Short mmCIF file of C-alpha atoms and ligand atoms in Angstrom, two decimals:
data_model
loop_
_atom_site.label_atom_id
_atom_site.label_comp_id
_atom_site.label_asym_id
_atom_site.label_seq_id
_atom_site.Cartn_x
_atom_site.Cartn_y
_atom_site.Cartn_z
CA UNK Y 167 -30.55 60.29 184.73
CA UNK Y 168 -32.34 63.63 185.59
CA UNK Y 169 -35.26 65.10 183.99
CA UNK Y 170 -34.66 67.30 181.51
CA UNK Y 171 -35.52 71.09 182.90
CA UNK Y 172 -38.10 71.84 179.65
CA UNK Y 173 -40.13 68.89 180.61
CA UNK Y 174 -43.04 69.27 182.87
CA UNK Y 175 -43.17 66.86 185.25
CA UNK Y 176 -46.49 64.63 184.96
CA UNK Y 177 -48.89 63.65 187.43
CA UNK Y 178 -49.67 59.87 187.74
CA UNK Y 179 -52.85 58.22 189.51
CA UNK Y 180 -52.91 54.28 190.17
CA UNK Y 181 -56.04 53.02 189.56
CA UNK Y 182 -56.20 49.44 190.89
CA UNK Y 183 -59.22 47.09 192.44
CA UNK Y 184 -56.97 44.53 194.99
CA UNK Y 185 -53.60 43.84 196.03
CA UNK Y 186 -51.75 46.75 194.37
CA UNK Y 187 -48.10 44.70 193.85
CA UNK Y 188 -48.06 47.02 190.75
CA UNK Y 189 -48.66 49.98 192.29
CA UNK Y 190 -45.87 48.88 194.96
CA UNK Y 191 -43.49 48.29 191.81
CA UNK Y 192 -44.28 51.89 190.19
CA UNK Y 193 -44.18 53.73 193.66
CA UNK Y 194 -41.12 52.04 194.51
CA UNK Y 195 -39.29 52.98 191.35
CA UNK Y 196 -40.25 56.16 191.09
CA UNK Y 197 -38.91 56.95 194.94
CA UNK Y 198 -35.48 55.13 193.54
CA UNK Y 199 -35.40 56.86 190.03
CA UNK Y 200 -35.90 60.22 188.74
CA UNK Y 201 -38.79 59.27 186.31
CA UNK Y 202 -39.85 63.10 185.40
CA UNK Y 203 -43.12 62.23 187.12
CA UNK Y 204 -45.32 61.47 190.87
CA UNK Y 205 -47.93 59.29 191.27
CA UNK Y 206 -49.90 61.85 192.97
CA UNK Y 207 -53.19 59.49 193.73
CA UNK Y 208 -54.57 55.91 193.93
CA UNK Y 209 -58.03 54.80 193.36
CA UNK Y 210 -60.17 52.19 194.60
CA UNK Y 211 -63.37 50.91 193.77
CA UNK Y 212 -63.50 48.58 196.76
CA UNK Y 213 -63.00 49.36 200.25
CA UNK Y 214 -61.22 46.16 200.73
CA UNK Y 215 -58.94 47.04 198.25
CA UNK Y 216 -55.06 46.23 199.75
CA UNK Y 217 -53.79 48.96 197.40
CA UNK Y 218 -55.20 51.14 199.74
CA UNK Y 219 -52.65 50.36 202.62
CA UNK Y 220 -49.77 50.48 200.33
CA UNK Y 221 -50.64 53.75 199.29
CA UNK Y 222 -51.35 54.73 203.19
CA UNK Y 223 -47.34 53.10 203.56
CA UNK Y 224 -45.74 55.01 200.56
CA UNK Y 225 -47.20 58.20 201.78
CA UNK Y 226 -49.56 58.81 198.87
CA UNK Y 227 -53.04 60.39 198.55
CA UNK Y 228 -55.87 57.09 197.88
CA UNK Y 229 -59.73 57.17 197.22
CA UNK Y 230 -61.56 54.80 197.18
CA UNK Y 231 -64.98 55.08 195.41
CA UNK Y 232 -66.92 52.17 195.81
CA UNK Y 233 -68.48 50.59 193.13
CA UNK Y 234 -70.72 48.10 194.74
CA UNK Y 235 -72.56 50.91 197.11
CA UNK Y 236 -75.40 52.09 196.16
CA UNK Y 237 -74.89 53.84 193.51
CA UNK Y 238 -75.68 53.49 189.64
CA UNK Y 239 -72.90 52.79 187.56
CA UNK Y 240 -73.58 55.92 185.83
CA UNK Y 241 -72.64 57.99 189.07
CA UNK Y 242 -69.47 56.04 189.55
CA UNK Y 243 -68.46 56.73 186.10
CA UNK Y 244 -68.69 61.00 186.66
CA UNK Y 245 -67.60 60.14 190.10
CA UNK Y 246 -63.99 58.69 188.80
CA UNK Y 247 -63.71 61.32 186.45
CA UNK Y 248 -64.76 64.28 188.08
CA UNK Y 249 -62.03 63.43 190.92
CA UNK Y 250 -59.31 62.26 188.50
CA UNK Y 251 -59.66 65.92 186.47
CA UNK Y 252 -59.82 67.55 190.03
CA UNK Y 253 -56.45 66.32 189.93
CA UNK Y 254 -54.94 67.49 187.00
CA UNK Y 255 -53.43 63.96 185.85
CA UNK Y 256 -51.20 63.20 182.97
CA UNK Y 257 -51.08 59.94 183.21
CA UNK Y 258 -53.35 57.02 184.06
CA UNK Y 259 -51.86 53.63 185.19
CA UNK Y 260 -54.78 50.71 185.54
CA UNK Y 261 -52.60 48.37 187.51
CA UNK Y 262 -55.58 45.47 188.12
CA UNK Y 263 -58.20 47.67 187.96
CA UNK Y 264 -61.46 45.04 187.39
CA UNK Y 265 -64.00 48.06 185.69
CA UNK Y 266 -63.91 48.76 182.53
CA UNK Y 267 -63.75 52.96 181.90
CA UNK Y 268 -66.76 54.65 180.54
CA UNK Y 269 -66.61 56.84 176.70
CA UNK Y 270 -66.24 60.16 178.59
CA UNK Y 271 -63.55 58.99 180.59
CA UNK Y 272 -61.50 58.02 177.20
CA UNK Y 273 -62.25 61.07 175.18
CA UNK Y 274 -61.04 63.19 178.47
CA UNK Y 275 -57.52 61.26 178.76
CA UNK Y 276 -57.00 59.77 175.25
CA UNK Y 277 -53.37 58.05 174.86
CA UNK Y 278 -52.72 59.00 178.29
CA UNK Y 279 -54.40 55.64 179.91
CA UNK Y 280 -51.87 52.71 180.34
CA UNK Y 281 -52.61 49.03 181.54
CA UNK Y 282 -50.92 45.80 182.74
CA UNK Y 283 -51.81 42.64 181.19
CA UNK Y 284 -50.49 39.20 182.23
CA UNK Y 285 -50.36 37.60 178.69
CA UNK Y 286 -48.95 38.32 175.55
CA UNK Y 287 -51.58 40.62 173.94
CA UNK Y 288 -53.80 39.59 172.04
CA UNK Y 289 -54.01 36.43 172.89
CA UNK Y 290 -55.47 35.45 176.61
CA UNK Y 291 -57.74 38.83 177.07
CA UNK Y 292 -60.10 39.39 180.05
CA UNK Y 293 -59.65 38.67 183.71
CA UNK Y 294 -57.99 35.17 183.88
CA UNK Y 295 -54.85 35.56 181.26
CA UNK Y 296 -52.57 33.68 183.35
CA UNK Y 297 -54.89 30.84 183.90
CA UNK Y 298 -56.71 30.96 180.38
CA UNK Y 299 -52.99 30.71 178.84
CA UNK Y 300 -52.01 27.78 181.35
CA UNK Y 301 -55.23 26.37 180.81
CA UNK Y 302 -54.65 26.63 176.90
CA UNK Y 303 -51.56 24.72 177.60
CA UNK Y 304 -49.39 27.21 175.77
CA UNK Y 305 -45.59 26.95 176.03
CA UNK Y 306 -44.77 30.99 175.76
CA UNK Y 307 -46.76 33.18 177.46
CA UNK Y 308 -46.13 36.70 179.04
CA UNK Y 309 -46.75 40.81 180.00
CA UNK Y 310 -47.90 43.38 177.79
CA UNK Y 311 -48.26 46.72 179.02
CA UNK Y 312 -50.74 48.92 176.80
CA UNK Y 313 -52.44 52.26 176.22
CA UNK Y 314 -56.15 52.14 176.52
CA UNK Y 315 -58.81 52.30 174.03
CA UNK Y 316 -62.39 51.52 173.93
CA UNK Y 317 -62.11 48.01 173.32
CA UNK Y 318 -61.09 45.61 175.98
CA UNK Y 319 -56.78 44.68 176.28
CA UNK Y 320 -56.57 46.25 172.62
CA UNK Y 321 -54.77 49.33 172.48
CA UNK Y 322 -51.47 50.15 171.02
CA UNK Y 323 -48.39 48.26 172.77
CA UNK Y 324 -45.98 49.62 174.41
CA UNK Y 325 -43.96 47.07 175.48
CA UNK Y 326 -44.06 43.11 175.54
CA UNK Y 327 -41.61 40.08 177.50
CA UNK Y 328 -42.20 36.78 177.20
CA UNK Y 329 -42.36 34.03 180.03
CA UNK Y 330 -41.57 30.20 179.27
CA UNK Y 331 -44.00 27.64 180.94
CA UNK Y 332 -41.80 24.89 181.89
CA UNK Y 333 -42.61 21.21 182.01
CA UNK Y 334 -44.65 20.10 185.17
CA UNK Y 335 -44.86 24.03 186.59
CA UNK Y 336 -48.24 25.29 188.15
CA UNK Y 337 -50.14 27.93 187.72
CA UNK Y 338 -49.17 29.37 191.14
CA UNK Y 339 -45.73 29.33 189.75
CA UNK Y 340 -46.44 30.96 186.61
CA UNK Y 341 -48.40 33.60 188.47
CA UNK Y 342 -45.02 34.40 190.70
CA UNK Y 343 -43.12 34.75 187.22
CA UNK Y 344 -45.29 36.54 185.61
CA UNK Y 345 -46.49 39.53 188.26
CA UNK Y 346 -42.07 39.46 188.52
CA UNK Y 347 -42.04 40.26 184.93
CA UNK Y 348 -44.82 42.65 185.19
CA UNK Y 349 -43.20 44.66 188.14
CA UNK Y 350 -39.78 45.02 185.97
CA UNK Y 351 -41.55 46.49 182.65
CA UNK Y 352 -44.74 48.56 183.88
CA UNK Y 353 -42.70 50.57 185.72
CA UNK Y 354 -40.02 51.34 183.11
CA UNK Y 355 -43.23 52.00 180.40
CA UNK Y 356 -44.09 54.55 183.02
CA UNK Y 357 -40.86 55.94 182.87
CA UNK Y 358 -40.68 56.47 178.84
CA UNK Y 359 -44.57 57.98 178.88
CA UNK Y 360 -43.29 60.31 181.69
CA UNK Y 361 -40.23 61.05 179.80
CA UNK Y 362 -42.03 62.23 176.88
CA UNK Y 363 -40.21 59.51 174.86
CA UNK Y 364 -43.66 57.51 173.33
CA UNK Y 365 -45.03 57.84 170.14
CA UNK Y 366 -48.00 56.56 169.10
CA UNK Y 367 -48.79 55.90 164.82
CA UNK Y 368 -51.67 53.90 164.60
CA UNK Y 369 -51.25 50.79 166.35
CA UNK Y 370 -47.63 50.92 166.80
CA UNK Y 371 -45.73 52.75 169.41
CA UNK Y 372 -42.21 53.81 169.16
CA UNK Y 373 -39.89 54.41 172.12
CA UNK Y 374 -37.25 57.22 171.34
CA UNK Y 375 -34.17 56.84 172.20
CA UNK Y 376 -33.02 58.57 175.42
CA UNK Y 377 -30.22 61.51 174.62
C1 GAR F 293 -51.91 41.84 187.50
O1 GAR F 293 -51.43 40.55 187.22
C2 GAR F 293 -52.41 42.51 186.25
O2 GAR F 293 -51.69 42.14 185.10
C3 GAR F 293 -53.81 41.97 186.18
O3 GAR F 293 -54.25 42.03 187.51
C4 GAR F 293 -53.15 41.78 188.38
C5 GAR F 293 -53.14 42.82 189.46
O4 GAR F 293 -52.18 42.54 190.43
N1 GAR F 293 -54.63 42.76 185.31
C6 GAR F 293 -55.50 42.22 184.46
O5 GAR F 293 -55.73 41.03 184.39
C7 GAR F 293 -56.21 43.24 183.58
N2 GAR F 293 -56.94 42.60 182.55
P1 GAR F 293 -51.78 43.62 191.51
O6 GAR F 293 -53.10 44.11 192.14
O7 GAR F 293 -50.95 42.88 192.49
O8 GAR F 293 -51.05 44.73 190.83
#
């Protein structure tokens, strides 16, 4: 489906802190779909990040500002922001990015910051969802992809799939199944922000349907 010619096509950045497989999904959909958007940078707050040589692969424009130099956290907060509002961005994707966004950076890109979570929302928040929900020993676990507020993993949700954990499976397992999940539905959430086709009413978001 093409974009529609009214719409203005919207500027992504990646923001991610390691291996970038989300990135990978959202770069490679966009180059196979007509999304109505570009992810037009990445950023890294570690040098070491391997999202950096997927972006060097797929062509696109990375940073990296790192957050364990030797600067205050302070400076890397204006830092991030001064560069992502250098580049006139409409949307935000956190695809594993391990730093949680300063107050200015929110009130500059409200509703237009999305994350990736690996558990059904809002259960299993923080850093170790897979594990902490394997751990838990739940049955159902899953991806929620999100827009961003102040609190952590606690914005409105946009979308939501569930993964089974099946008898005698390991966490490594449940890890593959889970970032496969994750790679099918960020990149379609992507899709409906670029496509103008979220709305947000307090905590509930609708998706409109496509014409
Ligand atoms: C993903 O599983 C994502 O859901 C998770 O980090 C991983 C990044 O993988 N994010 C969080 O846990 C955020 N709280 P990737 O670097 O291969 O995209």
């Amino acid at each position: 489906m093409n974009s529609a010619p009214n719409q203005k096509r919207k500027r992504i950045a990646v923001f991610a802190s390691g291996n970038g497989s989300n990135f990978q999904a959202i770069s490679d959909y966009c180059m196979e779909n007509d999304i109505n958007g570009d992810i037009v940078f990445v950023l890294a707050n570690n040098p070491s990040a391997y999202v950096l040589e997927r972006a060097k692969k797929a062509n696109i424009k990375s940073v990296c500002v790192d957050s364990k130099r030797n600067i205050s956290r302070q400076e890397f907060d204006r830092e991030i922001l001064r560069i992502t509002k250098s580049e006139n961005v409409d949307l935000i994707c956190l695809a594993g990015y391990m730093l949680l966004l300063d107050c200015e950076f929110f009130n500059e890109f409200q509703n237009k910051i999305i994350n990736v979570h690996p558990s059904l929302l809002p259960s299993f928040k923080g850093m170790h969802g897979i594990k902490d929900a394997f751990d838990y020993g739940v049955r159902v676990t899953g991806v929620t992809v999100h827009f961003v507020d102040y609190e952590l993993d606690n914005g409105p949700i946009i979308m939501q799939e569930s993964v089974k954990i099946s008898e005698g499976e390991t966490v490594e397992e449940l890890e593959t199944e889970i970032h496969k999940v994750e790679h099918k539905i960020y990149p379609l959430a992507v899709e409906y922000f670029c496509r103008d086709e979220l709305r947000i009413v307090g905590r509930k978001v609708s998706i409109l349907e496509r014409r």
